[in-house]
Coordinates of C-alpha atoms and ligand atoms in Angstrom, one line a residue:
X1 CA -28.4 64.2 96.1
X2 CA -28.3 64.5 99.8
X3 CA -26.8 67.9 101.2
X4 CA -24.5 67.8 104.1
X5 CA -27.3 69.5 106.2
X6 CA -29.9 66.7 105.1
X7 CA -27.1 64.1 106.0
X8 CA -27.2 65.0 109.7
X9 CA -30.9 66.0 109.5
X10 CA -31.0 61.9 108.7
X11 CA -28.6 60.2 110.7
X12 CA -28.7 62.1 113.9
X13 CA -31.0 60.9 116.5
X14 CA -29.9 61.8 120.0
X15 CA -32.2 63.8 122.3
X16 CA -33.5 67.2 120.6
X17 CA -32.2 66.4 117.0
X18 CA -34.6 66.8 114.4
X19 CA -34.3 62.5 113.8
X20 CA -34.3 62.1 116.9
X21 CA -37.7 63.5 117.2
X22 CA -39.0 62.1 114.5
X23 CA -37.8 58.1 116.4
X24 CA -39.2 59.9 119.7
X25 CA -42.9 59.1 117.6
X26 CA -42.4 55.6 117.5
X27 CA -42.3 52.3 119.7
X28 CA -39.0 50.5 119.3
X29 CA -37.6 47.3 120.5
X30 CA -35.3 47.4 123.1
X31 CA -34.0 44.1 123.6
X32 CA -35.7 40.2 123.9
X33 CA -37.6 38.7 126.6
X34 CA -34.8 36.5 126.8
X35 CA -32.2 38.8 127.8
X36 CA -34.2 39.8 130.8
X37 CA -35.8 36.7 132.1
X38 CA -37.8 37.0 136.1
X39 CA -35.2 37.4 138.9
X40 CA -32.4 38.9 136.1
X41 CA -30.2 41.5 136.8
X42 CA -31.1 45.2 135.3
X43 CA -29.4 45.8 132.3
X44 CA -27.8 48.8 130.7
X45 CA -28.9 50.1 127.6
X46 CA -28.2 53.5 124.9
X47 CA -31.0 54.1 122.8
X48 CA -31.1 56.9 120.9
X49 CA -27.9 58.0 122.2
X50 CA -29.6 57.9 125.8
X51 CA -28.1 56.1 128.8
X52 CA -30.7 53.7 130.3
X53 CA -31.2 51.0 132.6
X54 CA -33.7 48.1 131.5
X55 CA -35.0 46.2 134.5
X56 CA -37.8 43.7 135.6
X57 CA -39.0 44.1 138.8
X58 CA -39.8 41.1 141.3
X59 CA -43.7 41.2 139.8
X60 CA -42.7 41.1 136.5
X61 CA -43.0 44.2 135.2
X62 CA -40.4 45.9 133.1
X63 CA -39.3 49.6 132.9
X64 CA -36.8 51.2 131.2
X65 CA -35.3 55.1 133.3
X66 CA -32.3 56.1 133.2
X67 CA -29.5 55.3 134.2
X68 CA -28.6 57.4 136.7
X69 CA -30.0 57.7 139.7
X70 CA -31.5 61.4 140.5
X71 CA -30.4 61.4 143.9
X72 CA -25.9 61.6 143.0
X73 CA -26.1 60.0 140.3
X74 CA -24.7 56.6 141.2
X75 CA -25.6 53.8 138.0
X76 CA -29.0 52.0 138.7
X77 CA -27.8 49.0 136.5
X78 CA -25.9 47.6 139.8
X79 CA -28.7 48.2 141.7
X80 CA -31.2 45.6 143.5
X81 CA -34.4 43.9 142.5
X82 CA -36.7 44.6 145.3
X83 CA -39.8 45.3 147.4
X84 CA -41.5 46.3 143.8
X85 CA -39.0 48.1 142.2
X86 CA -35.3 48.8 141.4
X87 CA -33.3 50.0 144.3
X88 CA -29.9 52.2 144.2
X89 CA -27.1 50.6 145.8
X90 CA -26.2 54.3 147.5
X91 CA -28.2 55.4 149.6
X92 CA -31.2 52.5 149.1
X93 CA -33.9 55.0 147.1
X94 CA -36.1 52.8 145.3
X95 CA -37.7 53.7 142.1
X96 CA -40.8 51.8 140.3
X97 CA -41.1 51.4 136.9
X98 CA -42.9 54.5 136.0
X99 CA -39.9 56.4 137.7
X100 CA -41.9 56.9 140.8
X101 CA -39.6 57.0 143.9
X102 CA -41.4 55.0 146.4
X103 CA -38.5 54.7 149.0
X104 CA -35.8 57.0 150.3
X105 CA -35.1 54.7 153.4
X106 CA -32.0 57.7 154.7
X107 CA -34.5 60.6 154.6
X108 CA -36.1 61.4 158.3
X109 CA -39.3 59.1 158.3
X110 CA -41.9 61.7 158.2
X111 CA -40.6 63.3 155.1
X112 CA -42.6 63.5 151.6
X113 CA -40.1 64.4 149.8
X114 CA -39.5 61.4 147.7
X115 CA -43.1 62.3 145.9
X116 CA -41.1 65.3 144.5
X117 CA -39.0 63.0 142.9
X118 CA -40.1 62.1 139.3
X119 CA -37.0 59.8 137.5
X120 CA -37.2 59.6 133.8
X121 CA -38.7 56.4 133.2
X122 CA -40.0 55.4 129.2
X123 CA -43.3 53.0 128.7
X124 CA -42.3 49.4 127.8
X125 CA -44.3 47.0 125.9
X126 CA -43.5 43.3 126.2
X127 CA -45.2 41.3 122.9
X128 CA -44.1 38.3 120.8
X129 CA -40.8 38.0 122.9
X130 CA -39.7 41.5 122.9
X131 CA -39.4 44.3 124.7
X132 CA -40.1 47.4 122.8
X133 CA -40.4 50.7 124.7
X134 CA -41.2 54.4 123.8
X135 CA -38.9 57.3 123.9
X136 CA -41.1 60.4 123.3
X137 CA -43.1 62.7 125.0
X138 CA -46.8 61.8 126.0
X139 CA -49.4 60.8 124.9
X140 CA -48.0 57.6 123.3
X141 CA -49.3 56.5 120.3
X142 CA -50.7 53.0 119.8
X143 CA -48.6 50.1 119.7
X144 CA -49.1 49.4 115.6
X145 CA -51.0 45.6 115.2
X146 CA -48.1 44.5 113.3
X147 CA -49.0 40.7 111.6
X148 CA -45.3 39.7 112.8
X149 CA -46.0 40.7 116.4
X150 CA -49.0 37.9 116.4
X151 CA -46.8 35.0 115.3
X152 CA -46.6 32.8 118.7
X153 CA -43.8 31.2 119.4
X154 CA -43.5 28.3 116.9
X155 CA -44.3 30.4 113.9
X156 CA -41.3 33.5 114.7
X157 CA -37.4 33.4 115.2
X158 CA -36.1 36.4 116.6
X159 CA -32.2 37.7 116.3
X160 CA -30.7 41.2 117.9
X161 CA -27.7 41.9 116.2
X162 CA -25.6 44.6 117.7
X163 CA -24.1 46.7 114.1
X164 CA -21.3 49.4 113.9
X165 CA -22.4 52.1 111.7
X166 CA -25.4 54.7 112.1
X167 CA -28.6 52.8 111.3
X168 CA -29.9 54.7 108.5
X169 CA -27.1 53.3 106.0
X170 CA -28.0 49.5 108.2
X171 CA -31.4 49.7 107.0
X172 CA -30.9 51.0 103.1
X173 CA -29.1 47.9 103.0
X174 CA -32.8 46.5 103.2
X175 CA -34.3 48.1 100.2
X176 CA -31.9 47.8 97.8
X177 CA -32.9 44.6 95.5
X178 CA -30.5 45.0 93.2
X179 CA -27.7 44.3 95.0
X180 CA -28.9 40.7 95.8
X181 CA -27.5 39.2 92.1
X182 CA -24.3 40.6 93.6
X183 CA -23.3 40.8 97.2
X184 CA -25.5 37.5 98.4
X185 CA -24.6 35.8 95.4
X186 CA -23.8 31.9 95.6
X187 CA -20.7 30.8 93.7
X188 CA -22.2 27.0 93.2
X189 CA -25.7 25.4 93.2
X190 CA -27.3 26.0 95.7
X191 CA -30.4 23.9 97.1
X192 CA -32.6 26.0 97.5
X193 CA -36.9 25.7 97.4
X194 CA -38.7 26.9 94.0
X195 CA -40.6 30.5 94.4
X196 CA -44.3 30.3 93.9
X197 CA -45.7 30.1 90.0
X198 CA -42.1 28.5 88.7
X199 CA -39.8 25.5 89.4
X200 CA -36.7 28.0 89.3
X201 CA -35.3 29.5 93.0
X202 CA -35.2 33.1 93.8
X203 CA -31.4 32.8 94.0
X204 CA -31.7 30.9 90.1
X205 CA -33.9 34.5 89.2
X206 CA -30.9 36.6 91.1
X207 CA -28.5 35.3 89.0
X208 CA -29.9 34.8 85.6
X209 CA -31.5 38.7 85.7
X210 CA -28.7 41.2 86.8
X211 CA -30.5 44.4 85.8
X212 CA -34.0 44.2 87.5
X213 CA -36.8 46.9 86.7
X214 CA -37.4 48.4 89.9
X215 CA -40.6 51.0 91.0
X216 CA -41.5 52.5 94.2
X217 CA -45.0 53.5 95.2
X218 CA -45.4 56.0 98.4
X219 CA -48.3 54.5 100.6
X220 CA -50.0 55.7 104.2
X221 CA -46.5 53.6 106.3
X222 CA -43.5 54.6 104.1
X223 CA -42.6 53.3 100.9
X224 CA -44.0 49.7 99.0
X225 CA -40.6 48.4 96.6
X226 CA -41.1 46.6 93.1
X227 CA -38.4 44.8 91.8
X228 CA -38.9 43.1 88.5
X229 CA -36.8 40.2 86.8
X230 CA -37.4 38.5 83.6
X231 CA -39.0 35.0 84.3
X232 CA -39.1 33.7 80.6
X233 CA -42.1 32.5 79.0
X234 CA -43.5 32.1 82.7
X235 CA -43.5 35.8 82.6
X236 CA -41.9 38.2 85.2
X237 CA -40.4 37.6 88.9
X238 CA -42.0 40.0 91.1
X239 CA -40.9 40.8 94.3
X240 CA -42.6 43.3 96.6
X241 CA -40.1 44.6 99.3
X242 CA -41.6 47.7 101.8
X243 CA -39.8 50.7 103.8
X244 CA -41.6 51.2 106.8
X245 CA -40.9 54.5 108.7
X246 CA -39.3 55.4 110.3
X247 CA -36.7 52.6 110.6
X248 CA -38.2 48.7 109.6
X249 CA -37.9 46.9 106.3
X250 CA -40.4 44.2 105.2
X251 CA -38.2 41.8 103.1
X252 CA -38.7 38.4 101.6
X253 CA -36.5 36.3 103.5
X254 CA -36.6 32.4 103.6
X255 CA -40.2 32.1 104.4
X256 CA -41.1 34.9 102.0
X257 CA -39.8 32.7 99.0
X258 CA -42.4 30.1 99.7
X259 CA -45.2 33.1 100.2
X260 CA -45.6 32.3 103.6
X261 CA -44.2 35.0 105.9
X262 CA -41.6 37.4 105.4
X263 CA -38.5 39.1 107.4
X264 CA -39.1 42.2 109.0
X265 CA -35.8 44.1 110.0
X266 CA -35.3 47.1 112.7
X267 CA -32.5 49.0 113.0
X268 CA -32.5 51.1 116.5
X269 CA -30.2 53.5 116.8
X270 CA -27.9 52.9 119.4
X271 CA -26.3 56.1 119.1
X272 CA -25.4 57.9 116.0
X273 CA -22.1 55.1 115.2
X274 CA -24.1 51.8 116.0
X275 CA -27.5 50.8 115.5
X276 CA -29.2 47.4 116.6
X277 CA -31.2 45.3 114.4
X278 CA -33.6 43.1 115.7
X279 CA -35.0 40.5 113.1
X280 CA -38.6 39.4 113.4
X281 CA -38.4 35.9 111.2
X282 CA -41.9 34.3 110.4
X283 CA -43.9 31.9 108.6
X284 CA -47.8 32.1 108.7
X285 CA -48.6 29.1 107.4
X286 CA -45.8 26.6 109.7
X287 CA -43.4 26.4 112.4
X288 CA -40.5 27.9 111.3
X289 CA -37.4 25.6 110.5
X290 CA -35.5 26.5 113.3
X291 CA -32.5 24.2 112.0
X292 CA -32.5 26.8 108.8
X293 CA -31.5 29.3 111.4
X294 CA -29.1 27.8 113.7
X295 CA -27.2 26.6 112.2
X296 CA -24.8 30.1 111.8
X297 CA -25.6 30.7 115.3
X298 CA -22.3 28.6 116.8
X299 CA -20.4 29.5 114.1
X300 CA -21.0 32.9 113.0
X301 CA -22.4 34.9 116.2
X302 CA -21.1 35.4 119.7
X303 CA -22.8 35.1 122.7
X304 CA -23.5 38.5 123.3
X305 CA -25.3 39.0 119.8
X306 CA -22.7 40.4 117.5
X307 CA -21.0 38.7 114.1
X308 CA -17.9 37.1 114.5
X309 CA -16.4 38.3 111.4
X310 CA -16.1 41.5 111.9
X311 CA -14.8 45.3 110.5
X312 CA -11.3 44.2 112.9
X313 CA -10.8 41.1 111.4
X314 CA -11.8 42.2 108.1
X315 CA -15.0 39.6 107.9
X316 CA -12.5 36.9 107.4
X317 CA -12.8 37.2 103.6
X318 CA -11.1 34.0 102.2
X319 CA -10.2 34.8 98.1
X320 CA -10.2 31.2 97.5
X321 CA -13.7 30.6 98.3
X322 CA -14.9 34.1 96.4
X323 CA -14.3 31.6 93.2
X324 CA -15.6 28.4 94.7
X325 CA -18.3 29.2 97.4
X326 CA -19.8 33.0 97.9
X327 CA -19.3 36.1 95.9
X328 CA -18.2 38.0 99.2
X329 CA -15.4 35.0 100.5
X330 CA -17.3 35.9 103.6
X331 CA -19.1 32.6 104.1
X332 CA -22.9 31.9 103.6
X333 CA -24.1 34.0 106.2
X334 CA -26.4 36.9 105.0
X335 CA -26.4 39.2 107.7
X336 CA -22.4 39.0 107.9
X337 CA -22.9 40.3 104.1
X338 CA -25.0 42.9 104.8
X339 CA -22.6 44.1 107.8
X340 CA -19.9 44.1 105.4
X341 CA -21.7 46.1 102.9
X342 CA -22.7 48.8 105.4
X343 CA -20.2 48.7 108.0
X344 CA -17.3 49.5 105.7
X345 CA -19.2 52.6 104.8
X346 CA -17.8 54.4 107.9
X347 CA -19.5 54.9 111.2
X348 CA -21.4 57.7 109.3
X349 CA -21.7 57.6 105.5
X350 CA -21.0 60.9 104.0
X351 CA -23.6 61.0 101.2
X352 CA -22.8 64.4 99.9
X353 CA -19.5 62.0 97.7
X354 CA -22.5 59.2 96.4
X355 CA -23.6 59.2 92.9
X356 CA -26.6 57.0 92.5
X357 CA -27.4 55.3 89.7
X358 CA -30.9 53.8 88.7
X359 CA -31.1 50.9 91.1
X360 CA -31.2 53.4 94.4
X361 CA -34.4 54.7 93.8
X362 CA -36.3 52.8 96.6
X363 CA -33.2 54.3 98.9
X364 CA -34.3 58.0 97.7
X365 CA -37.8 57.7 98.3
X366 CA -37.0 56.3 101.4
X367 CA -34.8 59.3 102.4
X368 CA -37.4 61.6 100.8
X369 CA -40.2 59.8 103.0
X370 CA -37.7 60.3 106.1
X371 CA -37.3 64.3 105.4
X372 CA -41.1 64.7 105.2
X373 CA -41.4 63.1 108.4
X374 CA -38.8 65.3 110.0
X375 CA -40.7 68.8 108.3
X376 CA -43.9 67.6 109.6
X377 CA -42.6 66.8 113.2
X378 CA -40.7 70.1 113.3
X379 CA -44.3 71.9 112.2
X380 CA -45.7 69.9 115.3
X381 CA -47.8 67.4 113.4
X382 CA -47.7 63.6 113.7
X383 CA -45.5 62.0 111.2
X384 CA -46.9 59.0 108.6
X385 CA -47.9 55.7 110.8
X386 CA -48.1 56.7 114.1
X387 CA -51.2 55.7 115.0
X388 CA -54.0 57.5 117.6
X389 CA -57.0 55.5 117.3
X390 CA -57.4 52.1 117.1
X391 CA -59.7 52.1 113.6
X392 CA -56.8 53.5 112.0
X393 CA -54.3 51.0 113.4
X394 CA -54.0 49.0 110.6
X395 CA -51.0 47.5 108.8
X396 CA -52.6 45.0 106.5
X397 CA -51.1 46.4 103.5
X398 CA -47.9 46.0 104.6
X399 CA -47.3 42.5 102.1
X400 CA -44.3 40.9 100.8
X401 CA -44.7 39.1 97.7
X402 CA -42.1 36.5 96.0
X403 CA -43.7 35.1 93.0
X404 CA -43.7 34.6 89.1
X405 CA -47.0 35.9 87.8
X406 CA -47.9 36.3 84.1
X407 CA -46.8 39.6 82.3
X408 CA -49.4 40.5 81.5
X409 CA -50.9 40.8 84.9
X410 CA -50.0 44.5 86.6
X411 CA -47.8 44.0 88.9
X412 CA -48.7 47.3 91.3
X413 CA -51.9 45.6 91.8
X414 CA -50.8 42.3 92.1
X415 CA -50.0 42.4 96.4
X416 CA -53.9 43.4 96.9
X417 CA -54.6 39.7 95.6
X418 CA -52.4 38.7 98.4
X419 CA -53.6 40.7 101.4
X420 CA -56.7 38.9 100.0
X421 CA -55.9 35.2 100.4
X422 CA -54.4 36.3 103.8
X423 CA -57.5 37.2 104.9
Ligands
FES1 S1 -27.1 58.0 144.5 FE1 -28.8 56.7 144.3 S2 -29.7 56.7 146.3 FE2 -28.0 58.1 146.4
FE2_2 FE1 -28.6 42.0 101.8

């Protein structure tokens, strides 16, 4: 049971709220590569309810300061790429992208007073197309040597999905297994490629088991996820799902079915009514079927990375084709799902009027893991998975698993055999 206090302890994340110093430990993404390419314009951004300007300068460099400029205030986003920096359209200062001011071209020419001047300016990191940056005070902590983040080009497909709702109830739409034999659920046969050890499809397992046995297991990033189904005389369908903190979700995902990869999903507040989820799709083993991807992208996604069906026009559920097509009538779109699921919730669940039942306990420990993070923050420590030295940077136990396996085999011991073979 979540108390009102431990609701806004959770979902609050603007500058000097207890979340929002527990995100302030972490790198986030920010946006892709491809929404600021060399010569772009500066873009504006709120993160973590923070008003910022995203730029590349004419060397190639990104920063991320905010959006006003120091001097009056005037919004950086229109101002110039220029002479090694991002210049305000005012009165001409121009700021690097460590905040420094370099220029203040109206000031009498022997004055020093732009060294004074310190604008807030965030680190950025640009790896495996995106831009992640980091919010908190200094010293940063390591970027974390995620396997997703060394996927090149061919082996990833990345999304950003802008979402209306506060991100913590975006991402417990990640680690909640049960509700894929519902909300996902195909109406008809689906084509769709056998899971490793059976000739039946993970949808085929969905379907067939309702009720799966789920078990959670705390470990040194967040929270590992068990979900068992019953696989017949093959034995048991076991799919490891994982909660990492403070706001990504390792899930199977297409290339997770055939062992190869997995979906990782972050949800970045935006503010505490939207979040942003950026999707890091990949496959280890081959290029990733980009045709698998696609194809939803002309019909089910705008231009400026948000679903078509939408809260407004409620998701265009059609009743007809919740007998003949998709459980939802929303089309065959996950994410627009997912969306639905969360979204409808309200901008900001109220969690004090839930009453979970037996499949939620991935979503507790979750929220449990969450509130320790916050205690330890607020008693100045460093909460789990931030990382200071580089010998302890290591995520290699962060596995997704989508296979039958005997049942006789434990199943909590099963995923070591597969950071194994990944080795
Ligand atoms: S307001 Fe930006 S230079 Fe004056
Ligand atoms: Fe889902």
């Amino acid at each position: 049971m979540v108390s009102p206090a431990e609701n806004d302890l959770l979902t609050h994340t603007g500058p000097g709220t207890p979340g929002g110093e527990l995100m302030r430990k972490y790198w986030h993404p920010v946006a892709l590569s491809e929404d600021l390419p060399p010569g772009s314009a500066p873009l504006p951004l709120r993160i973590l309810r923070e008003d910022l300007v995203l730029f590349r300068d004419d060397k190639g460099r990104v920063g991320l300061m905010d959006i006003l400029c120091p001097h009056r205030c005037a919004d950086l986003s229109y101002g110039r790429i220029e002479d090694g920096g991002l210049r305000c359209l005012y009165h001409g200062w121009l700021f690097d992208v460590n905040g420094r001011c370099l220029e203040q071209p109206a000031e009498p020419e022997d004055s020093t007073y732009k060294d004074e001047i310190h604008h807030n300016a965030y680190k950025c990191i640009e790896r495996a197309g995106m831009i992640f940056a980091y919010l908190g005070k200094d010293p940063a902590p390591l970027f974390p040597e995620y396997e997703f983040l060394n996927a090149d080009e061919e082996h990833r497909f990345l999304v950003k999905t802008h979402l209306d709702s506060n991100w913590l109830q975006a991402i417990e739409g990640n680690i909640d297994p049960s509700h894929l034999s519902y909300l996902h659920k195909p109406m008809a046969p689906v084509d769709s490629r056998a899971v490793p050890g059976s000739d039946k499809s993970a949808d085929a397992y969905y379907r067939d088991d309702t009720r799966p046995k789920l078990e959670i297991e705390r470990t040194e990033f967040g929270v590992r996820n068990y979900s068992i189904r019953n696989a017949g005389e093959k034995g048991k369908y076991l799919r490891v799902t994982n909660f990492i903190m403070p706001n990504k979700a390792a899930i199977v995902g297409n290339e997770g079915r055939v062992g190869q990869g997995y979906s990782l999903h972050w949800h970045v507040p935006v503010d505490d009514e939207h979040n942003l989820r950026f999707d890091f799709i990949f496959n280890r083993v081959r290029p990733i079927e980009r045709s698998r991807y696609d194809k939803h992208h002309e019909t089910e996604r705008t231009p400026d990375h948000r679903h078509v069906r939408n809260r407004s026009n409620r998701y265009l559920q059609d009743r007809e084709l919740m007998k003949t097509s998709n459980y939802t009538g929303m089309g065959d779109y996950f994410p627009v799902h997912d969306a639905f699921a969360t979204e409808s919730m309200g901008a900001i669940v109220d969690r004090t009027k839930e009453h979970l039942g037996s499949t939620d306990v991935c979503i507790v420990a979750a929220r449990r893991t969450l509130l320790n993070g916050i205690a330890a923050v607020q008693a100045g420590k460093d909460p789990i998975h931030v990382f200071r030295e580089q010998a302890q940077n290591d995520c290699s136990t962060i596995v997704v698993v989508s296979e039958v396996i005997p049942a006789e085999v434990d199943h909590k011991e099963f995923w070591k055999e597969r950071v194994q073979k990944r080795a």
